[in-house]
């Protein structure tokens, strides 16, 4: 893992998203209690833990590093970090039309639990629903490898 430098996170986020977050946004988030990043050279995941719940704020993988298991490693590392911080459940929102991300989350134990209508705005003004997903971090089949 590499250090969670806001400028580096913003640069990776810009490779992964059409509407990326800036370095100031990452610096602000990382300064908040319960927010942490797990990062590697080609990707990172940012989570926030509050009491016994955690939320994935964003996951970014450089396009050249996709489909090689990095996203899965980051999700699993975030789940372990969430448990270590006291969380028993991990939540996220993902665009309904982001088939690759939804598949990743389903393969890593997340289940859809709700929907936020017209949550994401497209560059062309269109709106896309968000699928809210959850993963039980205490389930017998959670398969978390804690250090």
XYZ file of C-alpha atoms in Angstrom:
147
model
C 0.000 0.000 0.000
C 1.088 3.559 -0.637
C 0.358 6.653 1.430
C -2.976 8.370 0.932
C -1.785 11.610 -0.659
C -4.760 13.815 -1.696
C -3.110 14.904 -4.965
C -2.333 11.305 -5.948
C -5.864 10.195 -5.068
C -7.318 13.033 -7.152
C -5.112 12.107 -10.129
C -6.252 8.469 -9.981
C -9.873 9.533 -9.514
C -9.591 11.674 -12.654
C -8.492 8.617 -14.633
C -11.461 6.607 -13.378
C -14.373 9.070 -13.437
C -15.847 11.622 -15.834
C -16.611 13.946 -12.884
C -13.590 13.468 -10.607
C -13.065 14.829 -7.120
C -10.233 17.304 -6.592
C -7.306 17.139 -4.191
C -9.052 19.578 -1.836
C -12.029 17.219 -1.565
C -9.753 14.309 -0.701
C -7.787 16.397 1.811
C -11.038 17.439 3.482
C -12.380 13.888 3.604
C -9.132 12.420 4.938
C -9.101 14.994 7.740
C -12.481 13.791 9.019
C -12.741 11.240 11.835
C -13.392 7.701 10.633
C -12.298 8.298 7.035
C -9.434 6.262 5.659
C -7.978 5.257 2.338
C -6.515 1.949 1.270
C -4.340 2.576 -1.747
C -2.011 0.912 -4.187
C -0.152 2.517 -7.065
C -3.017 1.977 -9.561
C -6.070 2.309 -7.341
C -7.602 3.166 -4.011
C -10.749 2.870 -1.949
C -11.983 5.471 0.525
C -14.276 4.486 3.401
C -15.919 6.193 6.352
C -16.788 4.378 9.581
C -19.307 5.652 12.104
C -20.012 3.558 15.198
C -20.785 0.069 13.805
C -21.390 0.990 10.160
C -19.014 1.788 7.321
C -19.563 3.218 3.864
C -17.475 3.041 0.718
C -17.185 6.645 -0.427
C -15.360 5.909 -3.663
C -13.306 3.234 -5.371
C -11.013 4.148 -8.254
C -8.850 1.884 -10.394
C -6.762 3.182 -13.281
C -8.183 1.955 -16.603
C -4.917 0.137 -17.429
C -5.162 -1.857 -14.157
C -8.783 -2.977 -14.456
C -9.847 -6.623 -14.703
C -6.750 -7.840 -12.827
C -8.159 -8.208 -9.286
C -7.120 -4.835 -7.879
C -10.689 -3.685 -7.266
C -11.471 -6.898 -5.390
C -8.297 -6.565 -3.269
C -9.208 -3.003 -2.385
C -12.795 -3.913 -1.446
C -11.579 -6.773 0.739
C -8.934 -4.593 2.396
C -11.586 -1.956 3.077
C -13.849 -4.583 4.650
C -11.037 -5.670 6.956
C -10.273 -2.037 7.865
C -13.963 -1.445 8.573
C -14.108 -4.446 10.925
C -10.951 -3.262 12.681
C -12.677 0.110 13.184
C -15.697 -1.629 14.762
C -18.080 -1.835 11.805
C -20.391 -4.803 11.382
C -21.922 -3.721 8.067
C -20.487 -2.028 4.975
C -22.659 0.052 2.618
C -22.190 1.651 -0.797
C -24.047 3.267 -3.659
C -23.292 2.346 -7.255
C -24.765 3.593 -10.518
C -27.422 1.220 -11.788
C -25.828 1.188 -15.243
C -22.290 0.456 -13.961
C -22.440 -3.272 -14.667
C -18.735 -3.915 -13.980
C -18.836 -2.266 -10.543
C -22.100 -3.933 -9.600
C -20.604 -7.303 -10.550
C -17.517 -6.621 -8.430
C -19.629 -5.729 -5.416
C -21.887 -8.761 -5.833
C -18.823 -11.037 -6.093
C -17.458 -9.527 -2.876
C -20.598 -10.261 -0.862
C -22.750 -7.165 -1.292
C -26.517 -7.434 -1.733
C -28.813 -4.741 -3.145
C -31.031 -3.277 -0.422
C -32.503 -0.163 -2.033
C -32.448 2.390 -4.797
C -31.985 6.163 -4.957
C -33.887 7.467 -7.964
C -32.012 9.785 -10.331
C -29.106 9.996 -7.877
C -26.218 10.427 -10.326
C -26.040 13.237 -12.899
C -24.502 12.513 -16.293
C -22.405 15.018 -18.238
C -25.267 15.273 -20.730
C -27.805 16.148 -18.011
C -29.243 12.641 -17.796
C -29.912 11.052 -14.402
C -29.107 7.503 -13.304
C -30.418 5.617 -10.290
C -28.054 4.478 -7.556
C -28.339 0.954 -6.231
C -27.716 0.866 -2.478
C -25.848 -2.273 -1.458
C -24.827 -3.746 1.878
C -22.440 -6.416 3.134
C -22.702 -8.085 6.532
C -19.166 -8.115 7.914
C -20.058 -10.487 10.783
C -21.753 -13.231 8.776
C -20.160 -16.675 9.024
C -19.439 -16.526 5.283
C -17.914 -13.009 5.423
C -14.517 -14.566 4.594
C -12.483 -11.723 6.084
C -8.829 -12.353 6.756
C -7.891 -10.239 9.744
C -4.213 -9.726 10.566
